[in-house]
Amino acid sequence: MSSEEEKKQPQGFDTIALHGGYDPDPNVHLGLGQGAPRGVPVHRTTPFIFKNTEHAADLFKLKELGNIYSRIMNPTNNVLESRYAQLEGGHPLSGLTVSSGTTAIFYSIINLASQGDNIVSASALYGGTFTMFNDLLVKFGIEVRFVDAEDPQNFDKVVDDKTRAFFCESCSNPALEICDLEEISKIAHGHGLPLI
């Protein structure tokens, strides 16, 4: 079987977990003439080199895809994003990594809710998440309705046609309240809503 035929074969979970999102370039020569590494290299650089000023301008204008700065895009993050997306059955370009859980929560909410919408959230939350929900999302016109998540029916009591998502921590920080994810999820899905 040729390498092209191998690439066309569907990959299993274990293969994707080890190799998804990374295709070593055999034409790359690093160090003393060795080829590209078999494992994913960790890119710890901040800026990347541009071919010329036109190349840099095209990257910043998004006319060309490529690495500009590690906060925007990094080859190591790209492999991680692609690998996780593929493991979940998604397109290799559909993954996203962020630097913190609070950032992931924020991205989730602002992609689901707009001004005039609301989310229903457990009231026992990590302090940074509570501050975001209580003080910051209101500045975007997004209401957060806090409920005692120890009774999942509390979510159902406050949902309306402007609700865009339910939110809870599986084990709240610092109260250590355990949410019944299965029951809250059933209620959310019954309303056609995601549980974050």
mmCIF file of C-alpha atoms in Angstrom:
data_model
loop_
_atom_site.group_PDB
_atom_site.id
_atom_site.type_symbol
_atom_site.label_atom_id
_atom_site.label_comp_id
_atom_site.label_asym_id
_atom_site.label_seq_id
_atom_site.Cartn_x
_atom_site.Cartn_y
_atom_site.Cartn_z
ATOM 1 C CA MET A 1 0.000 0.000 0.000
ATOM 2 C CA SER A 2 1.405 3.398 -0.998
ATOM 3 C CA SER A 3 1.642 6.298 1.449
ATOM 4 C CA GLU A 4 -1.108 8.078 -0.529
ATOM 5 C CA GLU A 5 -3.383 5.043 -0.112
ATOM 6 C CA GLU A 6 -2.550 4.936 3.605
ATOM 7 C CA LYS A 7 -3.570 8.595 3.978
ATOM 8 C CA LYS A 8 -6.965 7.821 2.414
ATOM 9 C CA GLN A 9 -7.680 5.018 4.896
ATOM 10 C CA PRO A 10 -10.014 6.052 7.742
ATOM 11 C CA GLN A 11 -8.071 6.463 10.950
ATOM 12 C CA GLY A 12 -9.206 4.942 14.221
ATOM 13 C CA PHE A 13 -9.451 6.738 17.553
ATOM 14 C CA ASP A 14 -6.016 5.566 18.766
ATOM 15 C CA THR A 15 -4.284 6.634 15.548
ATOM 16 C CA ILE A 16 -5.940 10.057 15.641
ATOM 17 C CA ALA A 17 -5.005 10.427 19.334
ATOM 18 C CA LEU A 18 -1.343 9.838 18.453
ATOM 19 C CA HIS A 19 -1.012 11.375 15.015
ATOM 20 C CA GLY A 20 -4.085 13.507 14.220
ATOM 21 C CA GLY A 21 -3.394 17.003 12.974
ATOM 22 C CA TYR A 22 0.307 16.419 12.392
ATOM 23 C CA ASP A 23 1.828 15.359 9.098
ATOM 24 C CA PRO A 24 5.630 15.556 9.260
ATOM 25 C CA ASP A 25 7.164 17.048 6.145
ATOM 26 C CA PRO A 26 9.921 14.665 4.968
ATOM 27 C CA ASN A 27 11.527 17.555 3.066
ATOM 28 C CA VAL A 28 12.227 19.522 6.242
ATOM 29 C CA HIS A 29 15.809 19.244 7.436
ATOM 30 C CA LEU A 30 16.571 20.394 10.952
ATOM 31 C CA GLY A 31 19.853 20.539 12.784
ATOM 32 C CA LEU A 32 22.497 18.319 11.232
ATOM 33 C CA GLY A 33 20.439 17.276 8.246
ATOM 34 C CA GLN A 34 17.868 15.160 10.080
ATOM 35 C CA GLY A 35 14.306 15.139 8.807
ATOM 36 C CA ALA A 36 11.226 16.426 10.558
ATOM 37 C CA PRO A 37 10.458 14.992 14.007
ATOM 38 C CA ARG A 38 7.972 12.090 14.193
ATOM 39 C CA GLY A 39 6.345 13.616 17.290
ATOM 40 C CA VAL A 40 4.779 17.050 17.400
ATOM 41 C CA PRO A 41 7.409 19.695 18.150
ATOM 42 C CA VAL A 42 6.614 22.172 20.913
ATOM 43 C CA HIS A 43 6.883 25.680 19.449
ATOM 44 C CA ARG A 44 7.772 27.998 22.314
ATOM 45 C CA THR A 45 8.411 31.050 20.181
ATOM 46 C CA THR A 46 6.353 34.214 20.261
ATOM 47 C CA PRO A 47 6.926 35.757 16.803
ATOM 48 C CA PHE A 48 7.430 33.903 13.534
ATOM 49 C CA ILE A 49 9.662 34.800 10.580
ATOM 50 C CA PHE A 50 8.077 36.228 7.444
ATOM 51 C CA LYS A 51 9.436 35.636 3.929
ATOM 52 C CA ASN A 52 9.216 39.366 3.218
ATOM 53 C CA THR A 53 7.043 42.384 4.018
ATOM 54 C CA GLU A 54 4.429 41.380 1.426
ATOM 55 C CA HIS A 55 4.122 37.956 3.073
ATOM 56 C CA ALA A 56 3.687 39.604 6.472
ATOM 57 C CA ALA A 57 1.031 41.982 5.114
ATOM 58 C CA ASP A 58 -0.871 39.095 3.495
ATOM 59 C CA LEU A 59 -0.865 37.169 6.772
ATOM 60 C CA PHE A 60 -2.186 40.137 8.755
ATOM 61 C CA LYS A 61 -4.868 40.809 6.106
ATOM 62 C CA LEU A 62 -5.847 37.094 6.268
ATOM 63 C CA LYS A 63 -5.167 36.749 2.539
ATOM 64 C CA GLU A 64 -2.834 33.885 3.417
ATOM 65 C CA LEU A 65 -2.993 31.430 6.309
ATOM 66 C CA GLY A 66 0.128 31.179 8.419
ATOM 67 C CA ASN A 67 1.778 31.838 11.733
ATOM 68 C CA ILE A 68 2.151 35.451 12.821
ATOM 69 C CA TYR A 69 2.355 35.490 16.593
ATOM 70 C CA SER A 70 1.793 32.714 19.148
ATOM 71 C CA ARG A 71 -1.133 34.486 20.814
ATOM 72 C CA ILE A 72 -2.981 34.323 17.500
ATOM 73 C CA MET A 73 -1.809 30.989 16.135
ATOM 74 C CA ASN A 74 0.895 28.470 16.942
ATOM 75 C CA PRO A 75 1.750 25.190 15.159
ATOM 76 C CA THR A 76 1.648 23.224 18.419
ATOM 77 C CA ASN A 77 -1.806 24.603 19.316
ATOM 78 C CA ASN A 78 -2.956 23.948 15.761
ATOM 79 C CA VAL A 79 -2.127 20.242 16.095
ATOM 80 C CA LEU A 80 -3.903 20.055 19.467
ATOM 81 C CA GLU A 81 -7.004 21.799 18.090
ATOM 82 C CA SER A 82 -7.087 19.584 15.021
ATOM 83 C CA ARG A 83 -6.518 16.411 16.999
ATOM 84 C CA TYR A 84 -9.301 17.096 19.487
ATOM 85 C CA ALA A 85 -11.699 18.114 16.715
ATOM 86 C CA GLN A 86 -11.012 14.870 14.852
ATOM 87 C CA LEU A 87 -11.377 12.785 18.010
ATOM 88 C CA GLU A 88 -14.832 14.344 18.462
ATOM 89 C CA GLY A 89 -15.729 13.582 14.840
ATOM 90 C CA GLY A 90 -15.385 17.191 13.703
ATOM 91 C CA HIS A 91 -13.562 18.822 10.822
ATOM 92 C CA PRO A 92 -9.799 19.132 11.468
ATOM 93 C CA LEU A 93 -10.138 22.939 11.452
ATOM 94 C CA SER A 94 -13.075 23.089 13.875
ATOM 95 C CA GLY A 95 -11.143 22.957 17.161
ATOM 96 C CA LEU A 96 -10.117 25.904 19.310
ATOM 97 C CA THR A 97 -7.749 26.124 22.245
ATOM 98 C CA VAL A 98 -7.738 29.035 24.664
ATOM 99 C CA SER A 99 -5.573 29.948 27.616
ATOM 100 C CA SER A 100 -8.125 29.451 30.397
ATOM 101 C CA GLY A 101 -11.451 27.918 31.287
ATOM 102 C CA THR A 102 -12.919 31.367 31.885
ATOM 103 C CA THR A 103 -12.005 32.354 28.327
ATOM 104 C CA ALA A 104 -13.615 29.162 26.988
ATOM 105 C CA ILE A 105 -16.797 29.932 28.942
ATOM 106 C CA PHE A 106 -16.869 33.514 27.652
ATOM 107 C CA TYR A 107 -16.415 32.397 24.024
ATOM 108 C CA SER A 108 -19.181 29.834 24.460
ATOM 109 C CA ILE A 109 -21.642 32.365 25.858
ATOM 110 C CA ILE A 110 -20.976 35.189 23.388
ATOM 111 C CA ASN A 111 -21.334 32.766 20.482
ATOM 112 C CA LEU A 112 -24.751 31.619 21.721
ATOM 113 C CA ALA A 113 -26.268 34.744 23.260
ATOM 114 C CA SER A 114 -26.685 38.330 22.116
ATOM 115 C CA GLN A 115 -28.079 41.531 23.583
ATOM 116 C CA GLY A 116 -31.530 40.804 25.005
ATOM 117 C CA ASP A 117 -30.871 37.072 25.481
ATOM 118 C CA ASN A 118 -30.274 35.201 28.731
ATOM 119 C CA ILE A 119 -28.587 32.106 30.087
ATOM 120 C CA VAL A 120 -29.568 30.103 33.143
ATOM 121 C CA SER A 121 -26.656 29.310 35.423
ATOM 122 C CA ALA A 122 -25.979 27.488 38.637
ATOM 123 C CA SER A 123 -25.366 30.035 41.396
ATOM 124 C CA ALA A 124 -22.435 28.120 42.939
ATOM 125 C CA LEU A 125 -19.564 29.074 40.628
ATOM 126 C CA TYR A 126 -15.849 29.782 40.545
ATOM 127 C CA GLY A 127 -15.355 33.437 41.499
ATOM 128 C CA GLY A 128 -14.016 34.525 38.091
ATOM 129 C CA THR A 129 -16.979 32.933 36.320
ATOM 130 C CA PHE A 130 -19.432 34.513 38.768
ATOM 131 C CA THR A 131 -17.883 37.945 38.192
ATOM 132 C CA MET A 132 -18.100 37.472 34.415
ATOM 133 C CA PHE A 133 -21.750 36.410 34.638
ATOM 134 C CA ASN A 134 -22.831 38.931 37.281
ATOM 135 C CA ASP A 135 -20.840 41.995 36.224
ATOM 136 C CA LEU A 136 -19.518 41.646 32.665
ATOM 137 C CA LEU A 137 -22.138 39.876 30.554
ATOM 138 C CA VAL A 138 -24.728 42.480 31.592
ATOM 139 C CA LYS A 139 -22.581 45.067 29.800
ATOM 140 C CA PHE A 140 -23.227 43.049 26.615
ATOM 141 C CA GLY A 141 -26.954 43.029 27.385
ATOM 142 C CA ILE A 142 -26.914 39.325 28.295
ATOM 143 C CA GLU A 143 -28.877 38.468 31.434
ATOM 144 C CA VAL A 144 -27.752 35.602 33.656
ATOM 145 C CA ARG A 145 -30.429 33.932 35.759
ATOM 146 C CA PHE A 146 -28.841 32.243 38.749
ATOM 147 C CA VAL A 147 -30.492 29.143 40.227
ATOM 148 C CA ASP A 148 -29.717 26.600 42.923
ATOM 149 C CA ALA A 149 -28.473 23.729 40.748
ATOM 150 C CA GLU A 150 -28.859 21.126 43.473
ATOM 151 C CA ASP A 151 -32.472 20.920 42.273
ATOM 152 C CA PRO A 152 -32.267 20.584 38.445
ATOM 153 C CA GLN A 153 -35.930 21.634 38.102
ATOM 154 C CA ASN A 154 -34.864 25.167 39.077
ATOM 155 C CA PHE A 155 -33.402 25.533 35.561
ATOM 156 C CA ASP A 156 -36.777 24.664 34.030
ATOM 157 C CA LYS A 157 -38.583 27.248 36.199
ATOM 158 C CA VAL A 158 -36.782 30.283 34.731
ATOM 159 C CA VAL A 159 -36.171 29.315 31.079
ATOM 160 C CA ASP A 160 -37.983 31.366 28.400
ATOM 161 C CA ASP A 161 -37.860 31.999 24.652
ATOM 162 C CA LYS A 162 -34.798 34.251 25.081
ATOM 163 C CA THR A 163 -32.759 31.610 26.959
ATOM 164 C CA ARG A 164 -29.776 30.457 24.890
ATOM 165 C CA ALA A 165 -27.976 28.025 27.215
ATOM 166 C CA PHE A 166 -27.748 26.426 30.639
ATOM 167 C CA PHE A 167 -24.472 26.577 32.540
ATOM 168 C CA CYS A 168 -23.101 24.729 35.546
ATOM 169 C CA GLU A 169 -19.818 23.422 36.878
ATOM 170 C CA SER A 170 -19.793 19.645 37.294
ATOM 171 C CA CYS A 171 -18.266 20.221 40.722
ATOM 172 C CA SER A 172 -18.545 23.843 41.774
ATOM 173 C CA ASN A 173 -15.499 25.716 43.001
ATOM 174 C CA PRO A 174 -15.162 26.340 45.950
ATOM 175 C CA ALA A 175 -18.506 25.025 47.316
ATOM 176 C CA LEU A 176 -17.974 21.524 45.838
ATOM 177 C CA GLU A 177 -21.643 21.200 44.909
ATOM 178 C CA ILE A 178 -22.159 18.365 42.430
ATOM 179 C CA CYS A 179 -24.548 19.109 39.559
ATOM 180 C CA ASP A 180 -26.734 16.347 38.181
ATOM 181 C CA LEU A 181 -25.389 16.791 34.660
ATOM 182 C CA GLU A 182 -27.613 14.094 33.178
ATOM 183 C CA GLU A 183 -30.833 15.623 34.526
ATOM 184 C CA ILE A 184 -29.856 19.235 33.762
ATOM 185 C CA SER A 185 -28.823 18.148 30.280
ATOM 186 C CA LYS A 186 -32.202 16.465 29.690
ATOM 187 C CA ILE A 187 -34.004 19.649 30.709
ATOM 188 C CA ALA A 188 -31.738 21.808 28.516
ATOM 189 C CA HIS A 189 -32.084 19.527 25.501
ATOM 190 C CA GLY A 190 -35.846 19.390 26.035
ATOM 191 C CA HIS A 191 -35.838 23.123 25.360
ATOM 192 C CA GLY A 192 -33.417 22.731 22.441
ATOM 193 C CA LEU A 193 -30.616 24.348 24.449
ATOM 194 C CA PRO A 194 -27.007 23.347 25.081
ATOM 195 C CA LEU A 195 -25.647 22.685 28.564
ATOM 196 C CA ILE A 196 -22.258 24.267 29.021
#
